[in-house]
Coordinates of C-alpha atoms in Angstrom, one line a residue:
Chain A
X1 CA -37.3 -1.6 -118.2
X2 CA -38.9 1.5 -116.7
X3 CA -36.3 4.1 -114.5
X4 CA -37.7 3.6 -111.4
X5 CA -37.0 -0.2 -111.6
X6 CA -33.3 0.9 -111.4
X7 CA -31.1 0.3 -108.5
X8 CA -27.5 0.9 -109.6
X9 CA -26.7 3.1 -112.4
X10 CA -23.0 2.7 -113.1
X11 CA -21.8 4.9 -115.8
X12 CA -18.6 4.7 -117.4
X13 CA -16.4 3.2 -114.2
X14 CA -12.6 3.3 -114.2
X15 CA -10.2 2.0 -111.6
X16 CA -6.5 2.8 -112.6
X17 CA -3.9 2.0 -110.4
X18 CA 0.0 3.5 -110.7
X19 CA -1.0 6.5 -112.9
X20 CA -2.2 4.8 -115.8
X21 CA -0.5 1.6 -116.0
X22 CA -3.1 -0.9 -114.4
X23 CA -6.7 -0.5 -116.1
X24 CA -8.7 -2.7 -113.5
X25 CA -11.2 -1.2 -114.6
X26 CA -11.7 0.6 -118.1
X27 CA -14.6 1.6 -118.5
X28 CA -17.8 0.1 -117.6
X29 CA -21.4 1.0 -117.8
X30 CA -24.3 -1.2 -117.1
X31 CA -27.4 -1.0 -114.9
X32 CA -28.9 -3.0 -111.8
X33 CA -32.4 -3.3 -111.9
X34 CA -34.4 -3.9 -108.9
X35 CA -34.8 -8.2 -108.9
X36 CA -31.9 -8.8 -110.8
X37 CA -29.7 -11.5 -110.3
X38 CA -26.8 -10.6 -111.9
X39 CA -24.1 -12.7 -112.6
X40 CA -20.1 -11.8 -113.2
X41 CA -17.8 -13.8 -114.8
X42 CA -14.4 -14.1 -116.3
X43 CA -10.8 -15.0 -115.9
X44 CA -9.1 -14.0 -112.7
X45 CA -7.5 -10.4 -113.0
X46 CA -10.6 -9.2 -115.4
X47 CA -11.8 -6.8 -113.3
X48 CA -14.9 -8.3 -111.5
X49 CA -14.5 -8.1 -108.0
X50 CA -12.7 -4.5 -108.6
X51 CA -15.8 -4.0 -110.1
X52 CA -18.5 -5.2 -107.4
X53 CA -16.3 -3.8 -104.5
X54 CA -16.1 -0.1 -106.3
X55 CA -20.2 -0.7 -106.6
X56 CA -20.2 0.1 -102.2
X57 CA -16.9 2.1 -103.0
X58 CA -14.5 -0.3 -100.9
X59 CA -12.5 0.4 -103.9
X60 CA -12.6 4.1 -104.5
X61 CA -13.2 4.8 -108.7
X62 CA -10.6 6.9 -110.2
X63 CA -13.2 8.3 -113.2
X64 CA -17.0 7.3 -113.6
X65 CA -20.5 7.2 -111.3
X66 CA -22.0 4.8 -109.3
X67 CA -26.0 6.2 -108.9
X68 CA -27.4 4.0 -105.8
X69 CA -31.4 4.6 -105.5
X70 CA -30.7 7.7 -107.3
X71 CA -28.1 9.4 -105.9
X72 CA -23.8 9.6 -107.0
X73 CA -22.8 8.3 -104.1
X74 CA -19.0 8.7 -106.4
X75 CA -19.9 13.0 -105.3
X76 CA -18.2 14.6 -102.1
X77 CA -21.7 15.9 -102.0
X78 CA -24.9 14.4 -101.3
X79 CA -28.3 15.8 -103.1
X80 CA -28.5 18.4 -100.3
X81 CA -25.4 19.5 -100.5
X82 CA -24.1 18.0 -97.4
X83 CA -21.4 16.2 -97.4
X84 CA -22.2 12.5 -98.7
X85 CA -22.0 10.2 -96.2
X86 CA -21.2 6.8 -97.6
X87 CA -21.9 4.8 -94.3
X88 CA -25.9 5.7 -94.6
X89 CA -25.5 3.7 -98.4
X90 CA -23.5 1.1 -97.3
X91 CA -26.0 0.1 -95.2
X92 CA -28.6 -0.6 -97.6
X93 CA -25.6 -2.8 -99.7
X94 CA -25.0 -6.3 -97.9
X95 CA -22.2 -8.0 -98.8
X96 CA -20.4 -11.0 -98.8
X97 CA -16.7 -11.9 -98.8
X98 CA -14.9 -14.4 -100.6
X99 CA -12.9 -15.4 -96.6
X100 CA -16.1 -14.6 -94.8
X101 CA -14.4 -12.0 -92.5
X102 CA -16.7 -12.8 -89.7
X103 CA -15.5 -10.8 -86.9
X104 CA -13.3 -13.6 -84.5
X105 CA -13.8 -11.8 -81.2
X106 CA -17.7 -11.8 -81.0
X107 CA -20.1 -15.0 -81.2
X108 CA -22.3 -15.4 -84.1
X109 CA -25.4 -13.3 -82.7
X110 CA -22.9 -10.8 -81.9
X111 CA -21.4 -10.8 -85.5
X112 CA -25.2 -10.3 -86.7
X113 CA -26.6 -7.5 -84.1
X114 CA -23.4 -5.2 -83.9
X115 CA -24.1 -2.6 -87.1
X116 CA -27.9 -3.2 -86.5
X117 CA -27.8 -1.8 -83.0
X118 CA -25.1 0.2 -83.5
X119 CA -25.4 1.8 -86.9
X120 CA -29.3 1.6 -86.6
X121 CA -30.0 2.1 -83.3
X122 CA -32.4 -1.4 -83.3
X123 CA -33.1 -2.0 -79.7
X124 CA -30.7 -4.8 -78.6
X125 CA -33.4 -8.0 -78.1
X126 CA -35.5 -6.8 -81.5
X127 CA -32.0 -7.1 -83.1
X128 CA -31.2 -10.3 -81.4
X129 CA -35.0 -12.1 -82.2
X130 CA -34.8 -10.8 -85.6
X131 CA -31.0 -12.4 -85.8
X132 CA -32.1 -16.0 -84.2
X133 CA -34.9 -16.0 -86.9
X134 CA -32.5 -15.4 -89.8
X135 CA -30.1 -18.2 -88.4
X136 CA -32.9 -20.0 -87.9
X137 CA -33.2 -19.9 -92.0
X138 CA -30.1 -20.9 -92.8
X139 CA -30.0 -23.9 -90.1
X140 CA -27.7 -22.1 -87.7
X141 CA -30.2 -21.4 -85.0
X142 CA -27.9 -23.8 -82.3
X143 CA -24.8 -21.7 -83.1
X144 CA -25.9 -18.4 -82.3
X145 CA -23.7 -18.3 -79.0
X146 CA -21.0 -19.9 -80.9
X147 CA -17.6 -18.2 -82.0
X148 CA -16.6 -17.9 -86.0
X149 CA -13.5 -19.9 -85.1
X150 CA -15.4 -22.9 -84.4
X151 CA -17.6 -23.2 -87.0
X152 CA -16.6 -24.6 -90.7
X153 CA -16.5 -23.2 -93.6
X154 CA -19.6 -23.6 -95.0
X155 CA -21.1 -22.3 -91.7
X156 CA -18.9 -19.2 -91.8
X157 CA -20.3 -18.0 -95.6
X158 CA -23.9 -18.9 -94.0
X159 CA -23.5 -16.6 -90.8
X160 CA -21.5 -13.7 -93.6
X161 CA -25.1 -13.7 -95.4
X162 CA -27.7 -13.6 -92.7
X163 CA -25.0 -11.2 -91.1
X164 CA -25.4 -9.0 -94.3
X165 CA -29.6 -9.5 -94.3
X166 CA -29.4 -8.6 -90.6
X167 CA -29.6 -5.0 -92.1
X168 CA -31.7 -5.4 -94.0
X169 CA -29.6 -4.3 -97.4
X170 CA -32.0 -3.5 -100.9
X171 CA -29.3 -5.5 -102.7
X172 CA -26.6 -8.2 -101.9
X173 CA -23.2 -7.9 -103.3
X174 CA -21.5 -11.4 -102.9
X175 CA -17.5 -11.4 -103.8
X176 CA -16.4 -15.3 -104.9
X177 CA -18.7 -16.4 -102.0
X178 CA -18.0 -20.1 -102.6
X179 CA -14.0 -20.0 -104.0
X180 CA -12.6 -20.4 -99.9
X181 CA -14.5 -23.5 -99.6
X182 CA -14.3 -27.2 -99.4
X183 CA -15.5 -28.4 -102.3
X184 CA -19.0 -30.1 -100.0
X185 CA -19.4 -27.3 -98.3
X186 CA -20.5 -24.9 -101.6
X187 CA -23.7 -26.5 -102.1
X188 CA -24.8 -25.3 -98.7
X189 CA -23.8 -21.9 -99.6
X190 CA -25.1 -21.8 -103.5
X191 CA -29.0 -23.0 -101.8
X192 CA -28.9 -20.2 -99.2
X193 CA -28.1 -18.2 -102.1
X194 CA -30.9 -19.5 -104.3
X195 CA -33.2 -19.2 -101.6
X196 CA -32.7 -15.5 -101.5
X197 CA -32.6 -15.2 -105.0
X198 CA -36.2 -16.7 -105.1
X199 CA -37.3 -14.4 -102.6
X200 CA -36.4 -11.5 -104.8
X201 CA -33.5 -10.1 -103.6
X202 CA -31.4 -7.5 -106.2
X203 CA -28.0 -10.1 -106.3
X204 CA -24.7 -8.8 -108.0
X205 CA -22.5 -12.1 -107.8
X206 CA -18.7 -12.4 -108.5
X207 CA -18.6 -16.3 -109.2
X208 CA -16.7 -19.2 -110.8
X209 CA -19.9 -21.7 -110.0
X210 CA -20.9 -21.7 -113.7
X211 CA -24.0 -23.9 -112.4
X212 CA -24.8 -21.0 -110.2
X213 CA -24.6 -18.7 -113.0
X214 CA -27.0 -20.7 -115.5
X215 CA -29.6 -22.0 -113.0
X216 CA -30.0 -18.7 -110.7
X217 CA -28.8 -15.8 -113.1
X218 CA -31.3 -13.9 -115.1
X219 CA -28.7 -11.8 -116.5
X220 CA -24.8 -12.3 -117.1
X221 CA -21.9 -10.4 -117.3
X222 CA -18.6 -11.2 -119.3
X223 CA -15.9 -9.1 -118.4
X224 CA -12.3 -9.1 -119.4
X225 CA -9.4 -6.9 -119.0
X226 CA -11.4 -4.5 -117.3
X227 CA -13.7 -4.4 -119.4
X228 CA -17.6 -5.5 -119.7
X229 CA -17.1 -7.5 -123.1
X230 CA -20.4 -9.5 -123.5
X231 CA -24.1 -9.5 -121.4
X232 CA -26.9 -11.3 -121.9
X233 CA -29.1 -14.1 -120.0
X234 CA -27.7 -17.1 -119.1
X235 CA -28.6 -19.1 -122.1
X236 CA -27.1 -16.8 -124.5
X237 CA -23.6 -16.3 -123.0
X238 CA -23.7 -20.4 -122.1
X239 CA -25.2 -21.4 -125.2
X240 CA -24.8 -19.1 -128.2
X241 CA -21.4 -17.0 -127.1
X242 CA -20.7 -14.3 -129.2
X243 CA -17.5 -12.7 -128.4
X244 CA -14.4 -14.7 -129.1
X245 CA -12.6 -14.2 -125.6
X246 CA -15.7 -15.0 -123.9
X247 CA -16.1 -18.3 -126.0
X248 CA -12.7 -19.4 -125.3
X249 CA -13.3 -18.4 -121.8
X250 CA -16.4 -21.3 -121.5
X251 CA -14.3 -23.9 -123.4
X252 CA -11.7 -23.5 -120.7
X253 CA -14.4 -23.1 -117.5
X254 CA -17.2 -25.9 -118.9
Chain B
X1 CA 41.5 -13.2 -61.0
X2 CA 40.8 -14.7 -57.3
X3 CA 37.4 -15.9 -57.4
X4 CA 37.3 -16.9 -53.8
X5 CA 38.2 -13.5 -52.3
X6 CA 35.8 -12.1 -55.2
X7 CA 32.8 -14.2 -53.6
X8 CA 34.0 -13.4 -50.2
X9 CA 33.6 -9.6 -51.3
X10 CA 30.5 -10.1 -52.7
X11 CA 29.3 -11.7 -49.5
X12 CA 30.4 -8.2 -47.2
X13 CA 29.6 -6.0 -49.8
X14 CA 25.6 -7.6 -50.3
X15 CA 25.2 -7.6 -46.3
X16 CA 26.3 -3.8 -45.9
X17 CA 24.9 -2.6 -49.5
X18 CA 21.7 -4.7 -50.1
X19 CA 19.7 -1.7 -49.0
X20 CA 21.1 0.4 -51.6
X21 CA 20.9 -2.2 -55.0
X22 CA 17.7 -3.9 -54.0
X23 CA 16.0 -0.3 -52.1
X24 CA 17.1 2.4 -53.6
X25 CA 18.3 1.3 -56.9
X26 CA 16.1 -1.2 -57.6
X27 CA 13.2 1.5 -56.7
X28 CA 14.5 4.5 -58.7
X29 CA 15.7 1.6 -61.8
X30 CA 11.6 0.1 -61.7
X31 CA 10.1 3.6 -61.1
X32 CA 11.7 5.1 -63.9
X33 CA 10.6 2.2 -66.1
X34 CA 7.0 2.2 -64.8
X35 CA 7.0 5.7 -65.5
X36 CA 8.6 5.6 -69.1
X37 CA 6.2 2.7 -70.2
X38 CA 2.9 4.4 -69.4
X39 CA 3.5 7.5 -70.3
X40 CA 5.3 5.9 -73.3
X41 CA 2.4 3.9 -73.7
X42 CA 0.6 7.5 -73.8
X43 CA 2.3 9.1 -76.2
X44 CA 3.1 6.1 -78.6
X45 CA -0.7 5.8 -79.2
X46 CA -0.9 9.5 -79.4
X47 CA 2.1 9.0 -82.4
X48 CA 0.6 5.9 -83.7
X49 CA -2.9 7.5 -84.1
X50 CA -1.2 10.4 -86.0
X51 CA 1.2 8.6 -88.5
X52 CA -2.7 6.3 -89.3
X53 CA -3.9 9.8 -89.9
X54 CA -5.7 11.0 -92.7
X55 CA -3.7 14.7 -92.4
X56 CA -0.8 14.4 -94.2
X57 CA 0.9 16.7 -92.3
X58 CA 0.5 14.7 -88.9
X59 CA 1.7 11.8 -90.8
X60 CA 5.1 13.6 -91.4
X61 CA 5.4 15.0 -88.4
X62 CA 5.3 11.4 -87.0
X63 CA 7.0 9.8 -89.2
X64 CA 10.0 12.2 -88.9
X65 CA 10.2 11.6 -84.9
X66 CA 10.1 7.7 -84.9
X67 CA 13.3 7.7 -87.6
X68 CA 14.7 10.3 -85.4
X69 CA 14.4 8.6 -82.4
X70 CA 14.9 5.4 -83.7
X71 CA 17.9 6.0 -86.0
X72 CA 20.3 8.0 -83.2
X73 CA 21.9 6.3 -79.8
X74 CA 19.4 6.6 -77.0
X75 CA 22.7 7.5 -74.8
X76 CA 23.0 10.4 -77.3
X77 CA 19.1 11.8 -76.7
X78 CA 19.9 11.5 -73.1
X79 CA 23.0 13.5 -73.2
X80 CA 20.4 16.2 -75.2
X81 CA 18.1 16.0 -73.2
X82 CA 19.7 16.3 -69.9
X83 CA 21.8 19.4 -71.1
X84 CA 19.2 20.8 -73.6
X85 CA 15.5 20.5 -70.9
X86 CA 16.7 22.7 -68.1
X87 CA 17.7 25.5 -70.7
X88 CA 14.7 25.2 -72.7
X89 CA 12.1 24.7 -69.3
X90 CA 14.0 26.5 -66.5
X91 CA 11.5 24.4 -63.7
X92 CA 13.8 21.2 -65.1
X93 CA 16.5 23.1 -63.7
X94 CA 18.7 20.6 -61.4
X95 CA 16.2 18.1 -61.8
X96 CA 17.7 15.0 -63.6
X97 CA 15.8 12.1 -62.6
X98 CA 12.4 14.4 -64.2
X99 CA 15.0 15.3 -67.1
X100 CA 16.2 11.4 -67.7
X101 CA 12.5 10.4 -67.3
X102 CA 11.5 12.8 -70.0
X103 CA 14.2 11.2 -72.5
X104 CA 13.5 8.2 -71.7
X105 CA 9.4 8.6 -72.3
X106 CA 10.4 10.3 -75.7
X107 CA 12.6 7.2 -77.0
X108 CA 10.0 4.7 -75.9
X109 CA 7.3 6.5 -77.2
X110 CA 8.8 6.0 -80.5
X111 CA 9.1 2.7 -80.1
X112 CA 5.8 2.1 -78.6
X113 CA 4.0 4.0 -81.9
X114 CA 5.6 1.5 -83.8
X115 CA 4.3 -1.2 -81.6
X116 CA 1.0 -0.2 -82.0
X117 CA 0.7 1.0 -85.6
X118 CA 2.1 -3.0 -86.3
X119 CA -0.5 -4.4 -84.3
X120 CA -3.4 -2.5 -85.4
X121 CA -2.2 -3.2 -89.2
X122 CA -1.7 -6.7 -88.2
X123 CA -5.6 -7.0 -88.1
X124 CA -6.5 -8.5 -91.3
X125 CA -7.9 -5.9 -93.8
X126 CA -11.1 -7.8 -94.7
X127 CA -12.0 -7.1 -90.9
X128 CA -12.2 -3.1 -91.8
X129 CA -13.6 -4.4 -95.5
X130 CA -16.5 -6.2 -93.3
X131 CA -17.2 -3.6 -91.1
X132 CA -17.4 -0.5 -93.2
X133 CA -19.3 -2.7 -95.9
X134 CA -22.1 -3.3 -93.0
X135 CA -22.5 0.7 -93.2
X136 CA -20.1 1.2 -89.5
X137 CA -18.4 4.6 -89.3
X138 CA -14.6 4.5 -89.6
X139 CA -14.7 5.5 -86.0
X140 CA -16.9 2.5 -84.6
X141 CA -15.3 -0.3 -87.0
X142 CA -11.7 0.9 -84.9
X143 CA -13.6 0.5 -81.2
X144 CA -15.7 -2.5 -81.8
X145 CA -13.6 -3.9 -84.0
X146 CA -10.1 -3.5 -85.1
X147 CA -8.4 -2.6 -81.6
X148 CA -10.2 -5.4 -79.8
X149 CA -8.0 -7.4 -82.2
X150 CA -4.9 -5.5 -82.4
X151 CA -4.8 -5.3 -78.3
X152 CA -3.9 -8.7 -78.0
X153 CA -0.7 -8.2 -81.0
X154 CA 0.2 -5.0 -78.9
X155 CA 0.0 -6.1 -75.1
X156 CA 2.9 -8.8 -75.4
X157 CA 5.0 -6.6 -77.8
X158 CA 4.3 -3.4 -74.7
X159 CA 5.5 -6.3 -72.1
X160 CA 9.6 -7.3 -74.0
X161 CA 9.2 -2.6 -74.2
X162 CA 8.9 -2.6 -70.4
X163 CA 11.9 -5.7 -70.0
X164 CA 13.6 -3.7 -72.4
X165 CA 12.8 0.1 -70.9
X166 CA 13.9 -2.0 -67.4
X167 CA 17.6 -2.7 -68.7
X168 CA 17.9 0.7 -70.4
X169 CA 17.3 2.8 -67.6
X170 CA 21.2 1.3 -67.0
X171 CA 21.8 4.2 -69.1
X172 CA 20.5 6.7 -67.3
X173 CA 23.5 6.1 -64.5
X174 CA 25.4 8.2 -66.4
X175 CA 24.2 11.2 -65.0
X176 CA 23.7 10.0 -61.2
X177 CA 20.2 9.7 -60.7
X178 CA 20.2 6.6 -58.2
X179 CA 19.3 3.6 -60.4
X180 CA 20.8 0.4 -60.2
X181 CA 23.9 1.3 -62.1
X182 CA 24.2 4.6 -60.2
X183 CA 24.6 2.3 -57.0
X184 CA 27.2 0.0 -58.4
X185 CA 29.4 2.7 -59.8
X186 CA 29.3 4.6 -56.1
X187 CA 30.0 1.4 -54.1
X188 CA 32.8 0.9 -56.4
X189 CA 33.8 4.5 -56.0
X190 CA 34.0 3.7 -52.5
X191 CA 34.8 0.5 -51.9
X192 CA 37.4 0.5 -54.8
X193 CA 36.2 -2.6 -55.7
X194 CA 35.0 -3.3 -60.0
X195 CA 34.4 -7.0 -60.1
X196 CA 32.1 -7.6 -56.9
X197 CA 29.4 -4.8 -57.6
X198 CA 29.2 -5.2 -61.3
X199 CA 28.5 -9.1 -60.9
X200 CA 25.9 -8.1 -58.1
X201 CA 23.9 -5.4 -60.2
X202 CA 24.1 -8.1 -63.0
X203 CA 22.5 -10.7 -60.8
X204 CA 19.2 -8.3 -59.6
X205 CA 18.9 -7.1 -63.3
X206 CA 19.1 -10.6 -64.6
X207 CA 16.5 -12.0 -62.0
X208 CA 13.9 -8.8 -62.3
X209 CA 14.1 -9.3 -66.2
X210 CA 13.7 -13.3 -65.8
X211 CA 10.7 -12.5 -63.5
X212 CA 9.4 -10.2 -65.6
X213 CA 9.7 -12.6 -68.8
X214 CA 8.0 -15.5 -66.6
X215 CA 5.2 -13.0 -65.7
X216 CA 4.6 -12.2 -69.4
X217 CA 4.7 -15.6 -71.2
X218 CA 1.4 -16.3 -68.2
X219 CA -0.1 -13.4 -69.7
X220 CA 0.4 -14.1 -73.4
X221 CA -1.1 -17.5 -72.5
X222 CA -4.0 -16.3 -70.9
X223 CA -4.4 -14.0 -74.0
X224 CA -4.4 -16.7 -76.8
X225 CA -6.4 -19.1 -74.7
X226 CA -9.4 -16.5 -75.1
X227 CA -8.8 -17.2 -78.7
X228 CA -10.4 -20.1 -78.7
X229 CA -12.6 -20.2 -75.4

């Protein structure tokens, strides 16, 4: 792959907790191209969603560099020497919670136009029109005046994504998005998903959906203890498993 | 105990006194309280916002007043307070209602910081997580978000302060200042009756506080039913 096709460098990543003790994190390098759906798996306490939230520094890196479109955005400083301002990055990283954390006290349309309007400065009804037509998408169009609390599950996740795509973000970062739900609400999720995974969206997906992983994936992470142990495309970590832990890991999951 | 001449007193005392409980001492007991919870209410945030802050130093500084405040006798800060203000600021020289009010703002604020501090930590973390993860500055993910949320965990807790505040101003008897209290303790001084006025300042604090309760359990209604419109 050329450079330029790069969207996240991450270089060496560390995330200790209580000195040294707790190595969520221990070390991991890999890069995000622009396109890539990239799947992460592994047992629970591996490191993965430590991983994806450090990637729009929710978690904050104790050692390592996370470059986003070609800049550190790990530096106190920005390319010109200002000081970085992690908000203006954020916005160009959607992402998606594993509870939705839709925001209780504002209908769905409201959820979806607040950081547009008032992070981008969209005019309110271009916000709004461009909101109704991403609900609109994702089948939602008669909820827009709706509040999170009455919607299910499934709906929730929905609204999280479009709420995400409302700004327009270069790549989605999606955190469990299907392990709150009832099990017939994931398939509603995992096609919205799909959907944007056909239109070409950069995807970095925390996941236990296996399916998921081998049907939409074009690349897929191992990790364990904190550490990336195996990548490769979906039909080499599903079908020829090289590591050990990752192998017992499938026998377990499959 | 003769608890027909006691009602009989009672009877005398509340048509020649009832101008001084439910006037005066009411006034000077609900003033006090009105003026301790707002400006309380002022100074808790100010306290709250600091001990949330990113300054380490303002952090301390908060902290170290709410255990203060919290872990000595609020008859004690009064007693400080009233002797210690007039020294320090010689314009609170003989002025003990301003001096009480003063104590009484400092205690509450205390307790008001830790009001608010609970109710804006109350707000579920993945709300913030949302928020700053759609790119909004730490400034307008607290004003659009996380204090629309919190307001409704702080506004009943800020109501039991003011029932609270109401009763404590009791306290504040001790130096004169005209409150309920103050008025029991002079019609007993000159009435030398102790049964009669005590059981009569119990009865107006016990039916302001019961109103007051009534009045806030509405309002925490109204509050949760615009949880789920």
């Amino acid at each position: 792959m050329a450079t330029s096709d790069k969207l996240i460098e991450v270089k060496d990543l560390k995330k200790y907790y209580n000195g040294e003790t707790i190595k969520a994190l221990d070390g991991v390098s890999v890069d995000i191209n622009r396109g890539d759906v990239m799947v992460i798996i592994g047992p629970s306490g591996s490191g993965k969603s430590t991983f994806l939230r450090s990637l729009n520094l929710l978690e904050i890196p104790t050692a390592g560099h996370i470059i986003f479109e070609g800049v550190d955005i790990t530096q106190k400083k920005g390319p010109d020497g200002k000081k970085l301002n992690i908000d203006l990055h954020r916005q160009k990283m959607g992402m998606v919670f594993q509870h939705f954390n839709l925001f209780p006290h504002k209908t769905i349309l409201q959820n979806m136009t607040l950081a547009p309007v008032k992070v981008k400065g969209v005019p309110q009804a271009e916000a709004d029109a461009k909101a109704m037509e991403l609900l609109a998408r994702v089948g939602l169009a008669d909820r827009a005046d709706a509040y999170p609390i009455q919607l299910s599950g499934g709906q929730k996740q929905r609204v999280a994504i479009v709420r995400a795509l409302a700004m327009e973000p270069d790549v989605m970062l999606f955190d469990e998005p299907t392990s709150a739900l009832d099990p017939e609400m994931v398939g509603e999720v995992l096609d919205v998903m799909k959907r944007l995974a056909r239109q070409g969206m950069t995807m970095v997906v925390v996941t236990h959906e296996m399916g998921f992983a081998r049907e939409v994936g074009n690349r897929v992470l191992f990790m364990d203890e904190g550490k990336l142990v195996e990548e490769g495309s979906p039909d080499q970590i599903f079908n020829h498993p090289q590591n050990p832990r990752l192998q017992d890991f499938l026998s377990k999951v499959l | 105990m003769d608890f027909a001449l006691i009602g009989q007193n009672i009877v005398k005392l509340t048509i020649k006194y009832w101008d001084k409980f439910l006037i005066t001492g009411l006034g000077y007991s609900l003033s006090l309280a009105a003026i301790t919870v707002t400006v309380g209410a002022v100074l808790g945030s100010l306290i709250a916002l600091m001990r949330m802050s990113k300054i380490p130093p303002l952090r301390w500084i908060a902290a170290v007043y709410t255990e203060i405040i919290r872990g000595t006798p609020m008859l004690l800060q009064l007693y400080l307070f009233y002797f210690a203000l007039p020294q320090l600021i010689p314009f609170l020289n003989r002025k003990q209602y301003l001096c009480v009010a003063i104590a009484l703002v400092c205690n509450s604020a205390a307790y008001v910081s830790e009001i608010i501090r609970s109710g804006i930590q109350a707000v579920d973390i993945g709300q913030t997580e949302a928020a700053r993860s759609l790119g909004m500055s730490q400034r307008l993910t607290m004003t659009e978000i996380i204090l629309p949320q919190a307001i409704k965990n702080i506004l009943p807790a800020l109501g039991n302060e003011f029932i609270m505040i109401v009763k404590d101003t009791s306290l504040a008897s001790t130096f004169f200042i005209g409150d309920l209290m103050t008025q029991c303790l002079l019609i007993k001084g000159t009435t030398y009756l102790t049964m009669e006025p005590l059981i009569m300042v119990a009865v107006v604090y016990f039916v302001v506080t019961f109103i007051l309760t009534k009045l806030l359990a509405v309002f925490e209604r109204r509050l949760r039913r615009g949880d789920i419109r």
